[in-house]
Every structure is written in structure tokens, then in C-alpha cells.
mmCIF file of C-alpha atoms in Angstrom:
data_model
loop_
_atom_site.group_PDB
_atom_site.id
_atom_site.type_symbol
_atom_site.label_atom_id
_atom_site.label_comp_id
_atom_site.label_asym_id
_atom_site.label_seq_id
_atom_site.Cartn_x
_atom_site.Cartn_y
_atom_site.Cartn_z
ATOM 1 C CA UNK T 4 -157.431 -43.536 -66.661
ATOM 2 C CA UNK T 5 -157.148 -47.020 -67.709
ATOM 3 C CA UNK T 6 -157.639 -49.658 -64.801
ATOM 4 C CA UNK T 7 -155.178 -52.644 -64.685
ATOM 5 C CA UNK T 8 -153.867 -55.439 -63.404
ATOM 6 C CA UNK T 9 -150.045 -56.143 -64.034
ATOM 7 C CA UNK T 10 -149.170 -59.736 -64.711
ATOM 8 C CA UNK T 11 -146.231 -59.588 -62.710
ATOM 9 C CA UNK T 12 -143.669 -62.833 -62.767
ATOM 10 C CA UNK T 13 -140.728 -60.980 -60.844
ATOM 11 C CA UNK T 14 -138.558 -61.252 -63.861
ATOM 12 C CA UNK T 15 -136.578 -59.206 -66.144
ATOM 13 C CA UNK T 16 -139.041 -58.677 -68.843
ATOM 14 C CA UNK T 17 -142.065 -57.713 -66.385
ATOM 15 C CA UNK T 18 -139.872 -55.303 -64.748
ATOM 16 C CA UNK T 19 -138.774 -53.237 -68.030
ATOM 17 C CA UNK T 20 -142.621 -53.465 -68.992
ATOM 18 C CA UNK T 21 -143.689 -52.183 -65.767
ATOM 19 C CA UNK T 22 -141.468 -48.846 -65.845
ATOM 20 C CA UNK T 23 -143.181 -48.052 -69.826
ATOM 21 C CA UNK T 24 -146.044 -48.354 -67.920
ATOM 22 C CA UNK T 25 -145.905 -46.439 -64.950
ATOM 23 C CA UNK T 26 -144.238 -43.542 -67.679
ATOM 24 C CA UNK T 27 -147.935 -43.468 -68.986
ATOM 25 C CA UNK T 28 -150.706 -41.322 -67.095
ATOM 26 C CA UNK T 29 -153.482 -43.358 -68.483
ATOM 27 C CA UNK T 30 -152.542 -46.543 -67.284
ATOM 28 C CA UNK T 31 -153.782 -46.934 -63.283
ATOM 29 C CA UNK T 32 -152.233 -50.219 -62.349
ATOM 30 C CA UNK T 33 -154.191 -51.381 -59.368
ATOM 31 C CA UNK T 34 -152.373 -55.308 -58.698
ATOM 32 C CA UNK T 35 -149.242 -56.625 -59.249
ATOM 33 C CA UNK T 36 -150.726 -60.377 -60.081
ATOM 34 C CA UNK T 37 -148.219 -63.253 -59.200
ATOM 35 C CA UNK T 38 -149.354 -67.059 -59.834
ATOM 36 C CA UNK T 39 -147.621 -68.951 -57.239
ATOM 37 C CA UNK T 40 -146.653 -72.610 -56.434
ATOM 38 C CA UNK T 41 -148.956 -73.101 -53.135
ATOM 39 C CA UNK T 42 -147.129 -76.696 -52.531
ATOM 40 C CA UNK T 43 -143.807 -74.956 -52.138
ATOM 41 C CA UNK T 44 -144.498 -71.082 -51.976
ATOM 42 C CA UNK T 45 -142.514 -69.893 -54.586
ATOM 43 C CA UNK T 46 -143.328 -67.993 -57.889
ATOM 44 C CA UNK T 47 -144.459 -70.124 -60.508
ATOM 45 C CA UNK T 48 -141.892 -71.349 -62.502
ATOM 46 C CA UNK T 49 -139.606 -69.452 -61.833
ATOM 47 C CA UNK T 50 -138.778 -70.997 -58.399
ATOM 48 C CA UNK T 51 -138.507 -67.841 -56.318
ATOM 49 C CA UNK T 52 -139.778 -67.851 -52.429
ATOM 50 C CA UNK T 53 -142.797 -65.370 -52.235
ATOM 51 C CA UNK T 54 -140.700 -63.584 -49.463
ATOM 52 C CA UNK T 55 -138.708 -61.995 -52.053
ATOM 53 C CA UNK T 56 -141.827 -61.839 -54.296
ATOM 54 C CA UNK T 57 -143.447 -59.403 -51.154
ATOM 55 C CA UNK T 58 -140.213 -57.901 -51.261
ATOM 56 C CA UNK T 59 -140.277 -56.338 -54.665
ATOM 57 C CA UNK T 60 -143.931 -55.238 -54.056
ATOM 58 C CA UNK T 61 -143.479 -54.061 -50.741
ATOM 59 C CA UNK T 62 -140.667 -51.855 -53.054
ATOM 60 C CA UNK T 63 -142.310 -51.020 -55.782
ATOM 61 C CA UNK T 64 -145.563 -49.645 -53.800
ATOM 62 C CA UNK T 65 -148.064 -51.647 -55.671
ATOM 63 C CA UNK T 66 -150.171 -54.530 -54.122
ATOM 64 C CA UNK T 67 -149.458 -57.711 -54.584
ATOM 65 C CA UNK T 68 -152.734 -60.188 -55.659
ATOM 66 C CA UNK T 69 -151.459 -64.244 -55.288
ATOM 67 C CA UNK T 70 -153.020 -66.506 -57.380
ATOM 68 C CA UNK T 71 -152.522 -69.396 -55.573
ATOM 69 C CA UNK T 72 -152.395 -72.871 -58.026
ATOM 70 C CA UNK T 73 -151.335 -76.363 -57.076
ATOM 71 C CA UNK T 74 -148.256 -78.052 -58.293
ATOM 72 C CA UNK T 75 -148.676 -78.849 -62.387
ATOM 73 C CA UNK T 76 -152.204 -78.084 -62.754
ATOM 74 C CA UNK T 77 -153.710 -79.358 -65.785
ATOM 75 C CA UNK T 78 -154.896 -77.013 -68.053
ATOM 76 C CA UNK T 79 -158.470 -77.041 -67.077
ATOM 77 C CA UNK T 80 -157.809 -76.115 -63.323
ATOM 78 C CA UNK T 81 -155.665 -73.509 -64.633
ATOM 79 C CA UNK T 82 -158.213 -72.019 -66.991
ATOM 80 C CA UNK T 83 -160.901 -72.408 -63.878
ATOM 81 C CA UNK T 84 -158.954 -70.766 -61.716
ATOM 82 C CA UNK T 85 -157.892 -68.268 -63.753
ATOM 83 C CA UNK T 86 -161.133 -67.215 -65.464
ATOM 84 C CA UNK T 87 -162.152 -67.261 -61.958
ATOM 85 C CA UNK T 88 -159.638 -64.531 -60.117
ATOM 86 C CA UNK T 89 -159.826 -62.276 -64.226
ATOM 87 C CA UNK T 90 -163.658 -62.230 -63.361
ATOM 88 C CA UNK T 91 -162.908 -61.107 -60.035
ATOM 89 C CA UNK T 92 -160.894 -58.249 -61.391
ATOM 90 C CA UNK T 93 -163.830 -57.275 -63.748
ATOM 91 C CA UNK T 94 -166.196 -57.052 -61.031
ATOM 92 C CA UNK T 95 -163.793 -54.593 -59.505
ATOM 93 C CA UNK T 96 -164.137 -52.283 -63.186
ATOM 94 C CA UNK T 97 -160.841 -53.743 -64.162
ATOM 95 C CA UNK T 98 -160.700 -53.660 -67.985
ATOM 96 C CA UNK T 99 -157.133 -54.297 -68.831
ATOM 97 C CA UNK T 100 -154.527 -57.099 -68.003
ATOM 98 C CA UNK T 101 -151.096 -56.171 -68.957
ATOM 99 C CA UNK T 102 -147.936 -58.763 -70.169
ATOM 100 C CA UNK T 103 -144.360 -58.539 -70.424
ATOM 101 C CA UNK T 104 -144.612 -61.130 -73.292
ATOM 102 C CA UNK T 105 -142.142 -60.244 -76.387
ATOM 103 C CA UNK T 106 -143.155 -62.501 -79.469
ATOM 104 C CA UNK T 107 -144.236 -65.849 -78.849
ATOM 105 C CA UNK T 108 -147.624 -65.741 -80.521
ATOM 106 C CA UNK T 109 -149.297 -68.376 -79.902
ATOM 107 C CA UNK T 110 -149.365 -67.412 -75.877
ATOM 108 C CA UNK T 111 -150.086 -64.304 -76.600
ATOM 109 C CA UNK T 112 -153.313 -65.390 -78.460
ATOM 110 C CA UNK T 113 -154.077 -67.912 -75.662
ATOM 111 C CA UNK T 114 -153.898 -64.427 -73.289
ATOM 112 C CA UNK T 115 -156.383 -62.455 -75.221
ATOM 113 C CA UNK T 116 -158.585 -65.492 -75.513
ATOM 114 C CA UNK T 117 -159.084 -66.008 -72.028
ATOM 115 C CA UNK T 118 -159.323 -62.452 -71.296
ATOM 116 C CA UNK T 119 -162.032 -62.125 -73.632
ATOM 117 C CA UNK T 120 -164.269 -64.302 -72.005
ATOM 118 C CA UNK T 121 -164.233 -62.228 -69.299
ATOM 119 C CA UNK T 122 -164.684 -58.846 -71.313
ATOM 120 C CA UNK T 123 -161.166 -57.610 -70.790
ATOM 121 C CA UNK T 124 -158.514 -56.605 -72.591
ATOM 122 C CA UNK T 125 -154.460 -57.389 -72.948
ATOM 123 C CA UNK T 126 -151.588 -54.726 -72.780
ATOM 124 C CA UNK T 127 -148.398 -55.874 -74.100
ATOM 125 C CA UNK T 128 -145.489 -52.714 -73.768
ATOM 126 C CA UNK T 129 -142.542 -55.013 -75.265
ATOM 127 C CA UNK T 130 -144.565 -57.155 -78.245
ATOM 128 C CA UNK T 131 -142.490 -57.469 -81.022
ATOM 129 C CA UNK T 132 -139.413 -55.106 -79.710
ATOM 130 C CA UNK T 133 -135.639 -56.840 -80.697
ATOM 131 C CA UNK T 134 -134.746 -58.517 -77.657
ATOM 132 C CA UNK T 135 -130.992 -57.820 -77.837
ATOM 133 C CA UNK T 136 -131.909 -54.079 -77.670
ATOM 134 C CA UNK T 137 -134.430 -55.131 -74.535
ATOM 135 C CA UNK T 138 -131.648 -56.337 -72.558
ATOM 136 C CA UNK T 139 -129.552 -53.465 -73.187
ATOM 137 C CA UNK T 140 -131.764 -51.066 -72.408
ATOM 138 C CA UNK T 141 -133.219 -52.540 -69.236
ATOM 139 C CA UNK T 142 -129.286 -52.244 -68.075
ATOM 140 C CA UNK T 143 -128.678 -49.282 -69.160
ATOM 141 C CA UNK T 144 -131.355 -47.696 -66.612
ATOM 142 C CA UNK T 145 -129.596 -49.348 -64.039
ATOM 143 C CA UNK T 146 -131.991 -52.465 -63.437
ATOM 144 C CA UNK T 147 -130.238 -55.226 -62.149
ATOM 145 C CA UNK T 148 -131.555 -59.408 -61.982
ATOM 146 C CA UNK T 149 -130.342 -62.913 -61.138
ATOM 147 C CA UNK T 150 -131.215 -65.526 -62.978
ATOM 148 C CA UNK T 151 -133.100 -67.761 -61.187
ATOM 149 C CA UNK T 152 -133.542 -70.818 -63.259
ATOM 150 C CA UNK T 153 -132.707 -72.476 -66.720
ATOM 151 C CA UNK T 154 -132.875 -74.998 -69.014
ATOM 152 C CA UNK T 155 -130.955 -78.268 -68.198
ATOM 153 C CA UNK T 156 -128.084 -77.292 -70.626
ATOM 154 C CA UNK T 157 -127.406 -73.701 -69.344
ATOM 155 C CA UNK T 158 -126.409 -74.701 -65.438
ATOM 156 C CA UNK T 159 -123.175 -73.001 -65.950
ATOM 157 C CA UNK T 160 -125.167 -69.631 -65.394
ATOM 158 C CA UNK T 161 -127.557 -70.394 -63.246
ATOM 159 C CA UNK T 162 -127.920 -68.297 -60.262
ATOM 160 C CA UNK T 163 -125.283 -65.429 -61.903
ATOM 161 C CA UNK T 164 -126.654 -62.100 -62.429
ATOM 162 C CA UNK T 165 -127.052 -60.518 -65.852
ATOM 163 C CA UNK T 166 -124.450 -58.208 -67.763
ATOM 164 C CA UNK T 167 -123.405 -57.407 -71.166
ATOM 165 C CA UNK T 168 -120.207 -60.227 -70.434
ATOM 166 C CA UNK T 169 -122.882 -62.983 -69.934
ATOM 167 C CA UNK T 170 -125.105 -61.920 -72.849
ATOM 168 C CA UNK T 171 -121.849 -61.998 -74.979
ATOM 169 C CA UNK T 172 -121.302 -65.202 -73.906
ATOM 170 C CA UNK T 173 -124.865 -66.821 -74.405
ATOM 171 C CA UNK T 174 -124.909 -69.490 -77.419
ATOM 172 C CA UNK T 175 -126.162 -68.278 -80.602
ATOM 173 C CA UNK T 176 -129.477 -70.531 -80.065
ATOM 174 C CA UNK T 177 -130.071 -69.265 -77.027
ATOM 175 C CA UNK T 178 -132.641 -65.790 -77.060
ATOM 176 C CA UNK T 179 -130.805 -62.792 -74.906
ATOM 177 C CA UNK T 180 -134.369 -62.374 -72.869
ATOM 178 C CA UNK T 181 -135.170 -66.124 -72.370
ATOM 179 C CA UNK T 182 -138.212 -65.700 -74.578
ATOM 180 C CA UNK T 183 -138.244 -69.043 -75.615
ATOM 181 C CA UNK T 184 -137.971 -70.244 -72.026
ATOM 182 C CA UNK T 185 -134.226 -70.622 -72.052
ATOM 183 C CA UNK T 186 -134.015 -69.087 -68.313
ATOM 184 C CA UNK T 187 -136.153 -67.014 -65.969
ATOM 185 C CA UNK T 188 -134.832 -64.427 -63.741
ATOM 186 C CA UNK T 189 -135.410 -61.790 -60.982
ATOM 187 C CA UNK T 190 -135.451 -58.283 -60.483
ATOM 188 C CA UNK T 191 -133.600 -56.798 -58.005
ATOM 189 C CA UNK T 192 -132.773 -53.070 -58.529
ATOM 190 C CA UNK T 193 -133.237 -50.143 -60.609
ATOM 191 C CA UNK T 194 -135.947 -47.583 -61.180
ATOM 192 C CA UNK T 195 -139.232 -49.118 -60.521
ATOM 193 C CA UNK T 196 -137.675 -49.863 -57.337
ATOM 194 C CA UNK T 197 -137.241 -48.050 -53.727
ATOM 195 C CA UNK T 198 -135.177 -49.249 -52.812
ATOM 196 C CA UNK T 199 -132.986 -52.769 -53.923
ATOM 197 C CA UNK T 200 -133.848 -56.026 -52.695
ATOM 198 C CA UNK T 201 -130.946 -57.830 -50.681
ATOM 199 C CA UNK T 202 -130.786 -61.680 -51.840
ATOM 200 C CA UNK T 203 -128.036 -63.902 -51.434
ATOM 201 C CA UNK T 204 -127.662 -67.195 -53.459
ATOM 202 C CA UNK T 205 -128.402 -70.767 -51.642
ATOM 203 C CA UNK T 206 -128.457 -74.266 -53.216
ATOM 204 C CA UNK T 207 -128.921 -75.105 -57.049
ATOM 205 C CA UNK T 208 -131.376 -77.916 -57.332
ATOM 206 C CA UNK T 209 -131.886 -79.914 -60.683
ATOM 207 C CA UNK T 210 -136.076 -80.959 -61.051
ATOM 208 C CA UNK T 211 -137.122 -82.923 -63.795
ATOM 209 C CA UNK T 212 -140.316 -81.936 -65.391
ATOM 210 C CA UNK T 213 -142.686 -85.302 -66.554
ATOM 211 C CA UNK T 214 -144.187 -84.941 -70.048
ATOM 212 C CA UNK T 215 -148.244 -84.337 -69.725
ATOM 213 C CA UNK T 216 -150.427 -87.191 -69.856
ATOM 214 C CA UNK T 217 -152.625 -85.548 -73.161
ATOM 215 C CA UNK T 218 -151.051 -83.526 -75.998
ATOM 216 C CA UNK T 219 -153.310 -80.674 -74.497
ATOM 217 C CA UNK T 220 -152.872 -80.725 -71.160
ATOM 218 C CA UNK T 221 -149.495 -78.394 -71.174
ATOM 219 C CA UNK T 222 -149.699 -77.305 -67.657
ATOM 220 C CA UNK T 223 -148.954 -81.056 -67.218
ATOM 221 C CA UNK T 224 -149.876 -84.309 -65.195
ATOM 222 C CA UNK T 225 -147.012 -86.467 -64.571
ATOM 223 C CA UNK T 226 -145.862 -89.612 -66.501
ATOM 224 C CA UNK T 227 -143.126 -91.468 -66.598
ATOM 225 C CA UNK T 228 -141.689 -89.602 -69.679
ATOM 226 C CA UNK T 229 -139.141 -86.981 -69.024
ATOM 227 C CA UNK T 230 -140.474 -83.367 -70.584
ATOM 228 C CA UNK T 231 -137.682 -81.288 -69.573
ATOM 229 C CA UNK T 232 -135.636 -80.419 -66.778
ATOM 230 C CA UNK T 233 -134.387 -76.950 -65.256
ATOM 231 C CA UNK T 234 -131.621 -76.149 -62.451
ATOM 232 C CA UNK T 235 -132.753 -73.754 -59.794
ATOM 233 C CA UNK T 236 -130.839 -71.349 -58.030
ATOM 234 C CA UNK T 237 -132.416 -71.075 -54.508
ATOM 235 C CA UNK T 238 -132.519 -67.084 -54.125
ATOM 236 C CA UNK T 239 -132.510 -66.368 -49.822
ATOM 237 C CA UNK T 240 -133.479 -62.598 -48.312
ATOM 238 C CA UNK T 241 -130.050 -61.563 -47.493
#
């Protein structure tokens, strides 16, 4: 069997990966691996409180592994830290990482870089698969997920859960998975699961993201240029 880790972000797209992988015998997923917002406990960027994060995990029956990162690291405490916790997992005979990434190449490359310099490997079950097909399947084997945040234009769905009405519904520019960071989202139900995590919907909260200080530095130090903003949908234990 393979050893893993499972980059897990709580979303949509992890979850679908996840059950391909668990279908395979050679694939012996050790960690779920979360990167979490230590300033305000929640899953980064996606906003969710690492109670519901345990939740899943607790339901899935995999460990969780936190990676613990402060709020906006630049990109060279986020390589650091990183490169330190993938080492870790090679130390442990862990030779494989695996992504729910779809087709954005260029993070995909940045992935396998890093991963390389650690003598490991990347696993990605969805590259390249049609994302409207994705999202169809993933419902039609029952899964079910809220989105949790979006881009500043698409507050009108923050914080409602997925169906074949909203996808219908989506603007034409807008990618049916979020692939291009439109929204993220979280899984609740369906077959990975145990049983379904209980959440109830709390505030939605507007945070402006500042633009980084170098052209490099994309995990971002603040200035006083605007980035980008998303609206949160605080998701509660219910």
C-alpha cells in the first residue's frame, strides 16, 4: 500500500476526491491535513471553526493533522512551515500527498515543487475532470455542502447549500466547483461520512483582503490597497 497524507480543506472538491480514494486498496491514507487560521481557529480560507473541522474527522474515522499558520503569512513562512510539517510526514515513510485540485496549473506545479524537495510525491483524483460533471456526480451520491464563503459579487448565495437549482443559476463566468476561487464550501453528508454533521448558519461577515506588499509574496502582507474581498457565512455546530 501507498502511504498518504490527504490535503483535506473540508470542502466539496476534497470530499469527492477523498471517496475515489478510499475506493482504492493501494492508497493507505494515514492524515487528514487541514491548514488552519491559528488567530481565529478556523480553516484557512475558507472561514470554517475547527469544531466542525473535528467534526467531519471525528466522522470520517481518519485523524486529523492541523497545520497551524498565522493570519496572511507571507510566502516564505508558508513555504517554512510547510516544508517543515511535509518533512515530518517523510520521516514517518509518508511518500504521497494527495489534492482535490481540478485544473489550475500553475498551483498544481507549485504542489509538486514543494513536495519534491522533500522526496514526495502528489496525488490528484479529479485533475483535469469537467467540473459540471464533478458537481453532479458528487450529488448524485448523496453528498451534501454549504457554501461557506465567496467572492464579493456572489453574497446572494453565500451560506446556501448546493443543488442542481443553484448551479443553474450560477453566472456563466462563474466555474460550477469554485475552481477559480469563486466560493469555498463544506461538506456535510454523504458517503465518506458516518454519520452527517449538524450545522446551523450564524452571521455573514464581509473581510476585505489587502493586496501583498511584493508581486511574490501571494500569501500576502497588508497594504493599503484593496486585493479582494469575500462574505463569510459563519457555519455554528447545531
Amino acid at each position: 500500500m501507498t502511504p498518504c497524507i490527504f490535503n483535506w480543506s473540508g470542502g466539496k472538491d476534497s470530499a469527492l476526491a477523498l471517496y475515489y480514494c478510499l475506493q482504492n486498496p493501494e492508497l493507505d491514507i494515514r492524515y487528514l491535513v487541514t491548514t488552519v487560521n491559528d488567530a481565529v481557529d478556523r480553516i484557512s480560507m475558507h472561514g470554517v471553526r475547527t469544531e466542525l473541522l473535528v467534526q467531519q474527522a471525528e466522522s470520517i474515522g481518519i485523524p486529523l493533522y492541523q497545520i497551524r499558520l498565522p493570519e496572511m503569512p507571507d510566502m516564505a513562512t508558508y513555504d517554512k512551515e510547510m516544508t517543515g510539517h511535509l518533512t515530518h510526514f517523510k520521516n514517518e515513510g509518508i511518500t504521497h500527498s494527495i489534492f482535490g485540485d481540478i485544473f489550475l496549473e500553475d498551483l498544481r506545479n507549485y504542489r509538486d515543487k514543494r513536495l519534491a524537495e522533500v522526496g514526495m510525491t502528489g496525488i490528484y483524483p479529479l485533475w483535469k475532470r469537467d467540473t459540471g460533471e464533478l458537481i453532479n456526480e458528487f450529488l448524485s451520491l448523496g453528498f451534501g455542502t454549504v457554501i461557506a464563503c465567496v467572492q464579493d459579487h456572489l453574497e446572494e448565495i453565500v451560506g446556501r447549500e448546493i443543488d442542481p437549482e443553484l448551479i443553474k443559476n450560477l453566472p456563466e463566468n462563474i466555474d460550477v466547483c469554485g475552481e477559480n476561487g469563486e466560493f469555498h464550501t463544506f461538506a456535510f453528508k454523504g458517503p465518506i461520512f458516518k454519520k452527517e454533521v449538524k450545522y446551523q448558519t450564524g452571521e455573514k461577515v464581509f473581510k476585505e483582503y489587502k493586496a501583498p506588499q511584493k508581486s511574490d509574496d501571494s500569501c500576502g502582507v497588508g497594504t493599503d490597497k484593496i486585493l479582494s474581498g469575500f462574505w463569510y457565512c459563519d457555519l455554528l455546530l447545531a
